[in-house]
CSV table of C-alpha atoms and ligand atoms in Angstrom, one decimal:
chain,number,residue,atom,x,y,z
A,1234,MET,CA,38.5,344.2,248.3
A,1235,LYS,CA,34.9,344.0,247.2
A,1236,LYS,CA,35.9,343.2,243.7
A,1237,LEU,CA,38.2,340.4,245.0
A,1238,LEU,CA,35.4,339.0,247.1
A,1239,SER,CA,33.0,338.8,244.1
A,1240,LEU,CA,35.6,337.2,242.0
A,1241,LEU,CA,36.2,334.6,244.7
A,1242,ILE,CA,32.5,333.9,245.0
A,1243,LEU,CA,32.2,333.5,241.2
A,1244,LEU,CA,35.1,331.2,241.1
A,1245,THR,CA,33.8,329.0,243.9
A,1246,CYS,CA,30.4,328.8,242.3
A,1247,SER,CA,31.7,327.8,238.9
A,1248,VAL,CA,34.1,325.2,240.5
A,1249,THR,CA,31.1,323.7,242.4
A,1250,ALA,CA,28.9,323.7,239.4
A,1251,PHE,CA,31.5,322.0,237.3
A,1252,SER,CA,32.2,319.3,239.9
A,1253,GLN,CA,28.6,318.7,240.8
A,1254,GLY,CA,26.6,318.8,237.6
A,1255,ASN,CA,26.9,318.6,233.9
A,1256,ASN,CA,29.4,315.8,233.9
A,1257,TYR,CA,27.1,313.1,232.7
A,1258,GLU,CA,29.9,310.8,231.8
A,1259,GLN,CA,30.6,310.3,235.5
A,1260,ASN,CA,27.2,311.0,237.0
A,1261,TYR,CA,25.0,308.6,235.1
A,1262,LYS,CA,23.0,305.7,236.5
A,1263,LYS,CA,20.9,303.2,234.7
A,1264,TYR,CA,17.7,301.7,236.1
A,1265,GLU,CA,18.7,298.4,237.6
A,1266,GLY,CA,16.4,295.4,237.8
A,1267,LEU,CA,14.8,295.9,234.4
A,1268,ALA,CA,15.4,293.3,231.7
A,1269,LEU,CA,16.7,290.6,234.0
A,1270,THR,CA,15.8,288.3,231.1
A,1271,PRO,CA,15.9,289.4,227.4
A,1272,PRO,CA,13.2,291.9,226.7
A,1273,MET,CA,10.2,290.6,224.7
A,1274,GLY,CA,7.8,292.8,222.7
A,1275,TRP,CA,7.0,294.2,219.3
A,1276,ASN,CA,8.5,297.0,217.2
A,1277,SER,CA,7.0,298.8,214.2
A,1278,TRP,CA,10.1,299.2,212.0
A,1279,ASN,CA,10.7,295.9,210.2
A,1280,LYS,CA,7.2,295.8,208.8
A,1281,PHE,CA,5.9,299.3,208.8
A,1282,ALA,CA,9.0,301.5,208.6
A,1283,CYS,CA,7.7,305.2,208.7
A,1284,ASN,CA,4.0,304.2,208.2
A,1285,VAL,CA,3.1,304.4,211.9
A,1286,ASP,CA,0.0,306.0,213.5
A,1287,GLU,CA,-2.0,305.6,216.6
A,1288,ASN,CA,-4.6,303.3,215.1
A,1289,LEU,CA,-2.0,300.9,213.9
A,1290,ILE,CA,-0.3,300.9,217.3
A,1291,LYS,CA,-3.6,300.3,219.2
A,1292,GLU,CA,-4.6,297.5,216.8
A,1293,VAL,CA,-1.2,295.9,217.3
A,1294,ALA,CA,-1.6,296.1,221.1
A,1295,ASP,CA,-5.1,294.5,220.7
A,1296,ALA,CA,-3.6,291.7,218.6
A,1297,MET,CA,-0.7,291.2,221.0
A,1298,VAL,CA,-3.3,290.1,223.5
A,1299,ALA,CA,-5.7,288.3,221.2
A,1300,SER,CA,-3.0,286.3,219.4
A,1301,GLY,CA,-1.6,284.8,222.6
A,1302,MET,CA,1.6,286.8,222.3
A,1303,LYS,CA,1.1,288.6,225.6
A,1304,ASP,CA,0.4,285.2,227.3
A,1305,ALA,CA,3.6,283.9,225.8
A,1306,GLY,CA,5.6,286.7,227.5
A,1307,TYR,CA,5.7,289.6,225.0
A,1308,THR,CA,5.3,292.9,226.8
A,1309,TYR,CA,6.6,296.0,225.0
A,1310,ILE,CA,4.8,297.8,222.2
A,1311,ASN,CA,7.5,299.9,220.7
A,1312,ILE,CA,7.1,302.7,218.1
A,1313,ASP,CA,10.2,303.1,216.0
A,1314,ASP,CA,11.2,306.0,213.9
A,1315,CYS,CA,8.9,308.7,212.4
A,1316,TRP,CA,6.3,309.3,215.2
A,1317,HIS,CA,7.8,312.7,215.7
A,1318,GLY,CA,6.2,316.1,215.0
A,1319,GLU,CA,8.1,319.3,215.9
A,1320,ARG,CA,9.7,320.8,218.9
A,1321,ASP,CA,7.7,323.7,220.5
A,1322,SER,CA,9.1,327.1,221.2
A,1323,LEU,CA,10.6,325.8,224.5
A,1324,GLY,CA,12.2,322.9,222.7
A,1325,PHE,CA,9.8,320.1,223.9
A,1326,ILE,CA,9.1,317.4,221.3
A,1327,HIS,CA,5.6,316.5,220.3
A,1328,PRO,CA,4.3,313.7,218.1
A,1329,ASP,CA,3.1,314.2,214.6
A,1330,PRO,CA,-0.4,315.7,215.1
A,1331,LYS,CA,-1.8,314.0,212.0
A,1332,ARG,CA,-0.6,310.5,212.9
A,1333,PHE,CA,-1.0,310.7,216.6
A,1334,PRO,CA,-3.9,313.2,217.1
A,1335,SER,CA,-4.7,311.9,220.6
A,1336,GLY,CA,-1.2,312.3,221.8
A,1337,MET,CA,1.3,309.9,223.3
A,1338,LYS,CA,0.0,309.9,226.8
A,1339,ALA,CA,-3.4,308.6,225.6
A,1340,LEU,CA,-1.7,306.0,223.5
A,1341,ALA,CA,0.5,304.9,226.5
A,1342,ASP,CA,-2.6,304.7,228.7
A,1343,TYR,CA,-4.3,302.5,226.1
A,1344,ILE,CA,-1.3,300.1,226.0
A,1345,HIS,CA,-0.9,300.1,229.8
A,1346,ALA,CA,-4.6,299.3,230.3
A,1347,LYS,CA,-3.9,296.1,228.4
A,1348,GLY,CA,-1.2,295.1,230.8
A,1349,LEU,CA,1.5,295.9,228.2
A,1350,LYS,CA,4.3,298.4,228.2
A,1351,PHE,CA,5.1,301.3,225.9
A,1352,GLY,CA,8.3,302.0,224.0
A,1353,ILE,CA,9.5,304.8,221.8
A,1354,TYR,CA,12.5,305.7,219.6
A,1355,SER,CA,14.9,308.6,219.4
A,1356,ASP,CA,18.4,309.2,218.2
A,1357,ALA,CA,21.6,310.6,219.8
A,1358,GLY,CA,22.2,312.8,216.8
A,1359,SER,CA,20.7,316.0,215.4
A,1360,GLN,CA,18.2,313.9,213.4
A,1361,THR,CA,16.9,310.4,213.4
A,1362,CYS,CA,17.7,308.0,210.6
A,1363,GLY,CA,14.3,308.9,209.1
A,1364,GLY,CA,15.2,312.6,209.3
A,1365,ARG,CA,13.0,313.5,212.3
A,1366,PRO,CA,14.2,315.6,215.2
A,1367,GLY,CA,17.0,313.9,217.2
A,1368,SER,CA,17.7,314.3,220.9
A,1369,ARG,CA,21.1,315.9,220.6
A,1370,GLY,CA,21.1,318.9,223.0
A,1371,TYR,CA,17.6,318.0,224.1
A,1372,GLU,CA,18.3,314.8,226.0
A,1373,PHE,CA,17.0,316.0,229.4
A,1374,GLN,CA,13.9,317.6,227.9
A,1375,ASP,CA,13.1,314.5,225.8
A,1376,ALA,CA,13.5,312.2,228.8
A,1377,GLN,CA,11.2,314.4,230.8
A,1378,MET,CA,8.6,314.3,228.0
A,1379,TYR,CA,8.8,310.5,227.7
A,1380,ALA,CA,8.4,310.2,231.4
A,1381,SER,CA,5.3,312.4,231.3
A,1382,TRP,CA,3.8,310.2,228.5
A,1383,GLY,CA,4.5,307.0,230.4
A,1384,VAL,CA,7.3,305.6,228.2
A,1385,ASP,CA,8.8,302.3,229.5
A,1386,TYR,CA,11.4,301.6,226.8
A,1387,LEU,CA,13.6,303.8,224.7
A,1388,LYS,CA,15.5,302.6,221.6
A,1389,TYR,CA,18.2,305.2,221.0
A,1390,ASP,CA,19.7,305.3,217.5
A,1391,TRP,CA,22.9,306.6,216.1
A,1392,CYS,CA,22.3,308.5,212.8
A,1393,ASN,CA,23.6,312.0,212.3
A,1394,THR,CA,26.0,311.9,215.3
A,1395,GLU,CA,29.1,313.5,213.6
A,1396,GLY,CA,31.6,314.5,216.3
A,1397,LEU,CA,29.9,312.6,219.1
A,1398,LYS,CA,31.5,309.8,221.1
A,1399,ALA,CA,29.0,306.9,221.5
A,1400,GLU,CA,29.8,306.1,225.1
A,1401,GLY,CA,29.4,309.7,226.3
A,1402,ALA,CA,26.2,310.3,224.2
A,1403,TYR,CA,24.5,307.2,225.6
A,1404,LYS,CA,25.6,308.0,229.1
A,1405,THR,CA,24.0,311.4,228.7
A,1406,MET,CA,20.7,309.8,227.8
A,1407,THR,CA,21.0,307.4,230.7
A,1408,ALA,CA,21.5,310.3,233.1
A,1409,ALA,CA,18.6,312.1,231.5
A,1410,LEU,CA,16.3,309.1,232.0
A,1411,GLN,CA,17.4,308.8,235.6
A,1412,LYS,CA,16.7,312.5,236.2
A,1413,ALA,CA,13.2,312.2,234.7
A,1414,GLY,CA,12.5,309.6,237.3
A,1415,ARG,CA,10.5,306.9,235.4
A,1416,PRO,CA,12.2,303.5,235.0
A,1417,VAL,CA,13.0,303.0,231.3
A,1418,VAL,CA,14.7,300.2,229.5
A,1419,LEU,CA,17.5,301.7,227.3
A,1420,SER,CA,18.2,300.0,224.0
A,1421,ILE,CA,21.5,301.2,222.7
A,1422,CYS,CA,21.3,301.2,218.9
A,1423,GLU,CA,24.7,302.2,217.6
A,1424,TRP,CA,25.1,299.0,215.4
A,1425,GLY,CA,28.2,297.7,217.3
A,1426,ASN,CA,30.4,300.5,215.8
A,1427,ASP,CA,32.1,301.5,219.0
A,1428,LYS,CA,32.0,298.0,220.8
A,1429,PRO,CA,29.0,298.8,223.1
A,1430,TRP,CA,29.5,295.4,224.7
A,1431,GLU,CA,32.6,296.8,226.3
A,1432,TRP,CA,30.9,299.8,227.9
A,1433,GLY,CA,27.2,299.2,227.6
A,1434,GLN,CA,26.6,297.1,230.7
A,1435,THR,CA,26.3,300.0,233.1
A,1436,VAL,CA,24.7,302.3,230.5
A,1437,GLY,CA,21.8,300.4,229.0
A,1438,HIS,CA,19.9,297.1,229.0
A,1439,LEU,CA,20.7,295.9,225.5
A,1440,TRP,CA,23.0,297.0,222.7
A,1441,ARG,CA,22.8,296.3,219.0
A,1442,THR,CA,25.8,294.3,217.9
A,1443,THR,CA,25.4,294.8,214.1
A,1444,GLY,CA,23.8,296.8,211.4
A,1445,ASP,CA,20.2,296.2,210.4
A,1446,ILE,CA,18.7,292.8,209.8
A,1447,TYR,CA,17.3,292.1,206.4
A,1448,ASN,CA,14.4,289.8,205.8
A,1449,CYS,CA,16.2,286.8,204.3
A,1450,PHE,CA,17.9,283.8,205.7
A,1451,ASP,CA,21.3,283.9,204.1
A,1452,CYS,CA,22.1,287.1,202.1
A,1453,ILE,CA,23.6,290.5,202.2
A,1454,GLU,CA,21.5,293.5,201.0
A,1455,ASP,CA,23.7,296.2,199.5
A,1456,HIS,CA,22.2,299.7,199.9
A,1457,GLY,CA,25.3,301.5,198.3
A,1458,THR,CA,26.7,303.3,201.4
A,1459,TRP,CA,25.5,300.6,203.9
A,1460,GLN,CA,24.5,297.0,204.0
A,1461,SER,CA,21.9,295.0,205.9
A,1462,TRP,CA,22.3,291.5,206.9
A,1463,GLY,CA,20.5,288.2,206.6
A,1464,VAL,CA,19.8,286.0,209.6
A,1465,MET,CA,22.9,283.8,209.2
A,1466,GLN,CA,25.1,286.8,208.6
A,1467,ILE,CA,23.9,288.4,211.8
A,1468,LEU,CA,24.3,285.1,213.7
A,1469,ASP,CA,28.0,284.9,212.5
A,1470,LYS,CA,28.7,288.4,213.7
A,1471,GLN,CA,27.8,287.4,217.3
A,1472,GLU,CA,31.1,285.4,217.6
A,1473,GLY,CA,33.1,286.4,220.6
A,1474,LEU,CA,30.4,288.4,222.3
A,1475,ARG,CA,28.7,285.9,224.6
A,1476,GLN,CA,30.8,286.8,227.7
A,1477,TYR,CA,29.3,290.3,227.7
A,1478,ALA,CA,25.6,289.3,228.0
A,1479,GLY,CA,23.8,288.5,231.2
A,1480,PRO,CA,20.8,289.4,233.3
A,1481,GLY,CA,20.1,293.2,232.8
A,1482,HIS,CA,22.4,293.6,229.8
A,1483,TRP,CA,22.1,291.8,226.5
A,1484,ASN,CA,23.7,291.5,223.1
A,1485,ASP,CA,21.0,292.6,220.6
A,1486,PRO,CA,21.3,291.0,217.1
A,1487,ASP,CA,18.3,293.1,216.0
A,1488,MET,CA,14.6,292.5,215.9
A,1489,LEU,CA,12.8,289.5,214.5
A,1490,GLU,CA,11.8,289.1,210.9
A,1491,VAL,CA,9.6,286.1,211.7
A,1492,GLY,CA,6.3,286.4,209.8
A,1493,ASN,CA,7.6,288.9,207.3
A,1494,GLY,CA,7.9,286.5,204.3
A,1495,MET,CA,10.6,283.9,204.9
A,1496,PRO,CA,9.3,280.3,204.7
A,1497,ALA,CA,8.3,278.7,208.0
A,1498,ASN,CA,11.5,276.6,208.3
A,1499,GLU,CA,13.7,279.7,208.0
A,1500,ASP,CA,11.5,281.6,210.5
A,1501,ARG,CA,11.8,278.7,212.9
A,1502,ALA,CA,15.6,278.5,212.6
A,1503,HIS,CA,15.8,282.3,213.0
A,1504,PHE,CA,13.6,282.2,216.1
A,1505,THR,CA,15.5,279.2,217.5
A,1506,MET,CA,18.9,280.8,217.1
A,1507,TRP,CA,17.7,284.1,218.6
A,1508,SER,CA,16.5,282.1,221.6
A,1509,MET,CA,19.8,280.2,221.9
A,1510,ILE,CA,21.8,283.4,222.0
A,1511,ALA,CA,19.6,285.0,224.6
A,1512,ALA,CA,18.6,287.8,222.2
A,1513,PRO,CA,15.8,290.2,222.9
A,1514,LEU,CA,12.7,288.8,221.2
A,1515,ILE,CA,11.2,291.8,219.6
A,1516,ALA,CA,8.7,290.7,216.9
A,1517,GLY,CA,8.7,292.9,213.8
A,1518,ASN,CA,5.7,291.5,211.8
A,1519,ASP,CA,2.0,292.5,211.5
A,1520,LEU,CA,0.5,290.9,214.6
A,1521,ARG,CA,-3.0,291.7,213.3
A,1522,SER,CA,-2.9,289.3,210.4
A,1523,MET,CA,-0.3,286.6,211.1
A,1524,SER,CA,-0.7,283.0,209.9
A,1525,LYS,CA,-1.1,280.2,212.3
A,1526,GLU,CA,2.4,279.0,211.4
A,1527,THR,CA,3.9,282.4,212.4
A,1528,THR,CA,1.9,282.5,215.6
A,1529,ASP,CA,3.0,279.0,216.5
A,1530,ILE,CA,6.6,279.9,216.0
A,1531,LEU,CA,6.4,283.2,218.0
A,1532,THR,CA,4.5,281.7,220.9
A,1533,ASN,CA,6.3,278.4,221.3
A,1534,LYS,CA,6.6,278.6,225.1
A,1535,GLU,CA,9.1,275.9,225.5
A,1536,VAL,CA,11.5,277.7,223.0
A,1537,ILE,CA,10.8,281.0,224.7
A,1538,ALA,CA,11.7,279.4,228.1
A,1539,VAL,CA,15.2,278.7,226.7
A,1540,ASN,CA,15.5,282.3,225.7
A,1541,GLN,CA,14.1,283.6,229.0
A,1542,ASP,CA,16.1,281.2,231.2
A,1543,LYS,CA,17.0,283.1,234.4
A,1544,LEU,CA,20.7,282.3,234.3
A,1545,GLY,CA,20.9,284.5,231.2
A,1546,ILE,CA,23.9,282.5,229.7
A,1547,GLN,CA,24.2,283.1,226.0
A,1548,GLY,CA,24.5,279.9,224.0
A,1549,PHE,CA,27.5,278.9,222.0
A,1550,LYS,CA,28.5,277.1,218.8
A,1551,TYR,CA,30.1,273.8,219.7
A,1552,ALA,CA,30.8,272.4,216.3
A,1553,SER,CA,30.4,273.2,212.6
A,1554,LYS,CA,30.8,270.8,209.8
A,1555,ASP,CA,29.5,270.9,206.2
A,1556,SER,CA,27.0,273.7,207.0
A,1557,LEU,CA,25.6,271.8,210.0
A,1558,GLU,CA,26.2,273.6,213.3
A,1559,THR,CA,25.7,272.2,216.8
A,1560,TRP,CA,24.8,274.8,219.5
A,1561,PHE,CA,24.5,274.4,223.3
A,1562,LYS,CA,23.0,276.7,225.9
A,1563,PRO,CA,23.3,275.9,229.7
A,1564,LEU,CA,20.1,276.4,231.5
A,1565,ASP,CA,18.9,276.7,235.1
A,1566,GLY,CA,18.5,273.5,237.0
A,1567,GLY,CA,21.3,271.7,235.2
A,1568,LYS,CA,19.3,271.6,231.9
A,1569,TRP,CA,20.7,272.3,228.5
A,1570,ALA,CA,19.2,273.4,225.2
A,1571,VAL,CA,20.9,271.8,222.1
A,1572,VAL,CA,20.3,272.9,218.5
A,1573,PHE,CA,21.3,271.3,215.2
A,1574,LEU,CA,21.2,274.0,212.6
A,1575,ASN,CA,21.3,273.1,209.0
A,1576,ARG,CA,22.5,276.1,207.0
A,1577,SER,CA,22.6,274.2,203.7
A,1578,LYS,CA,20.0,273.9,201.0
A,1579,GLN,CA,19.9,270.1,201.4
A,1580,PRO,CA,18.6,268.0,204.2
A,1581,GLN,CA,21.4,266.7,206.5
A,1582,LYS,CA,21.7,263.7,208.8
A,1583,VAL,CA,22.9,264.3,212.3
A,1584,GLU,CA,24.2,261.8,214.8
A,1585,PHE,CA,25.3,262.8,218.3
A,1586,ASP,CA,26.8,260.3,220.7
A,1587,TRP,CA,26.1,262.0,224.0
A,1588,LYS,CA,27.9,259.5,226.2
A,1589,ASN,CA,31.1,259.8,224.3
A,1590,THR,CA,31.0,263.5,223.8
A,1591,PRO,CA,31.2,265.5,227.0
A,1592,VAL,CA,30.6,269.2,226.5
A,1593,THR,CA,32.2,271.8,228.8
A,1594,ASP,CA,31.4,275.5,228.8
A,1595,GLU,CA,34.5,277.3,230.0
A,1596,LEU,CA,32.6,280.6,230.4
A,1597,SER,CA,29.9,279.3,232.7
A,1598,LYS,CA,31.9,276.4,234.1
A,1599,ARG,CA,29.1,274.0,233.3
A,1600,GLU,CA,29.5,270.5,232.0
A,1601,LEU,CA,27.2,268.1,230.2
A,1602,ASN,CA,28.5,264.7,230.8
A,1603,ALA,CA,26.1,262.0,229.7
A,1604,SER,CA,28.5,259.2,230.8
A,1605,LYS,CA,27.8,260.4,234.4
A,1606,THR,CA,24.2,261.7,234.1
A,1607,THR,CA,21.4,260.4,231.9
A,1608,TYR,CA,19.4,263.3,230.5
A,1609,LYS,CA,15.9,263.0,229.0
A,1610,LEU,CA,15.5,264.5,225.5
A,1611,ARG,CA,12.5,266.6,224.4
A,1612,ASN,CA,12.1,268.0,220.9
A,1613,LEU,CA,10.9,271.5,221.4
A,1614,TRP,CA,9.4,272.0,218.0
A,1615,THR,CA,7.5,268.6,217.6
A,1616,LYS,CA,6.9,268.9,221.4
A,1617,LYS,CA,7.6,265.2,221.9
A,1618,ASP,CA,9.8,263.4,224.3
A,1619,VAL,CA,12.4,261.6,222.2
A,1620,GLY,CA,14.3,259.2,224.6
A,1621,ASN,CA,17.4,259.9,226.6
A,1622,THR,CA,21.1,260.3,226.3
A,1623,LYS,CA,22.0,256.6,226.7
A,1624,LYS,CA,21.6,256.2,223.0
A,1625,ALA,CA,23.2,258.3,220.3
A,1626,PHE,CA,20.7,260.8,218.9
A,1627,LYS,CA,19.9,260.4,215.2
A,1628,ALA,CA,17.8,262.7,213.0
A,1629,GLU,CA,17.5,264.4,209.7
A,1630,VAL,CA,17.5,268.2,209.7
A,1631,PRO,CA,15.6,269.7,206.8
A,1632,ALA,CA,17.3,272.5,204.7
A,1633,HIS,CA,17.5,275.9,206.5
A,1634,ASP,CA,15.9,274.4,209.5
A,1635,VAL,CA,16.7,273.2,213.0
A,1636,VAL,CA,16.2,270.3,215.4
A,1637,MET,CA,16.0,271.8,218.9
A,1638,LEU,CA,16.2,269.6,222.0
A,1639,LEU,CA,15.9,270.2,225.8
A,1640,LEU,CA,18.1,268.0,228.0
A,1641,SER,CA,17.0,267.5,231.6
A,1642,SER,CA,18.3,265.1,234.2
A,1643,LYS,CA,15.2,265.2,236.4
B,418,GLA,C1,18.3,302.4,212.0
B,418,GLA,C2,18.1,301.3,213.0
B,418,GLA,C3,16.8,300.6,212.6
B,418,GLA,C4,15.6,301.5,212.6
B,418,GLA,C5,15.9,302.6,211.6
B,418,GLA,C6,14.8,303.7,211.7
B,418,GLA,O1,18.6,301.9,210.8
B,418,GLA,O2,19.2,300.5,213.1
B,418,GLA,O3,16.6,299.5,213.5
B,418,GLA,O4,15.4,302.0,213.9
B,418,GLA,O5,17.2,303.3,211.9
B,418,GLA,O6,15.1,304.8,210.8
């Protein structure tokens, strides 16, 4: 009888444990209300790769403020791969003591004191892409550690994840972050492999849609077993994804390469298109030494306002002819952003007859009908008012460049 009773108790306990805990795939909950517009910040990877240390990060935080980037809306200072040291005997992760001798809490405090937020990087697998310790099997401990440091943003990568299913792996980290109790933006970085746009909305705040960006306008860089993609290649890969984006959950076409070596026209086109597709604006250049041209691109508040529009409707390609593309993005208050993107190496003339070209967005059910409403036109790069929609718009778009207009009826 006694034996039977103990067996019954044991059985009940295990059934309860199974149904209550440990099933992260069902019991996960992301932090709502974060990233209602696309996140804006800086990340170390594109420029510095594994060469990160606390002095660099502090100097970049200083420069974020001094350069006007903070005023323009950039908030997150994110350390990418290679900050890691080792796990201690209990399994808790610590930063590399040589590169981060003051520890992550002190660094986070420094960043927070400037009114900025602090982001970090990990990986769902056994090791990060840079070969540092991954979070697999340590998700709850890592999330707890990040919370104790004051982390506000986690980019969670996908190297060395053999045998893992992306959706479950990311949900586990979402549950861990929730358990740790500190609101964190979760950036899902599995390169679009397992269609994160289909399951990511309740799991994280942004998801990479592609492999890594490469610092060139129109090229593919072959690394043998993998490829990285130029700005135009990444743009093309966003086709068909706009319905998945919205406030709190964004398509992420990867971080910006503005200021990393492309000429100003290409940087301008890159920044413009990322704004049009409501992409996270995560700068990836050296903020300490950027040229005036780069600063002017990254801090153009009127272009940023298009990206940060509160409706969060991702823009769309309306037409494409001879390497000249026309893009539209519906904005709050009945406004529209319009871009003419010249992908060719020659200047191209554009002519757009607003009154005879009504534009309808089936997704957002918005209509731009210039035969009914007259819109004022403003060129967001020259920062000049350029007439209205009563007359056809004529311009020349330089090679690998854009003309970007704001249309407003009031
Ligand atoms: C992957 C990611 C990159 C970067 C590196 C770091 O390639 O996609 O954005 O984080 O790993 O190793």
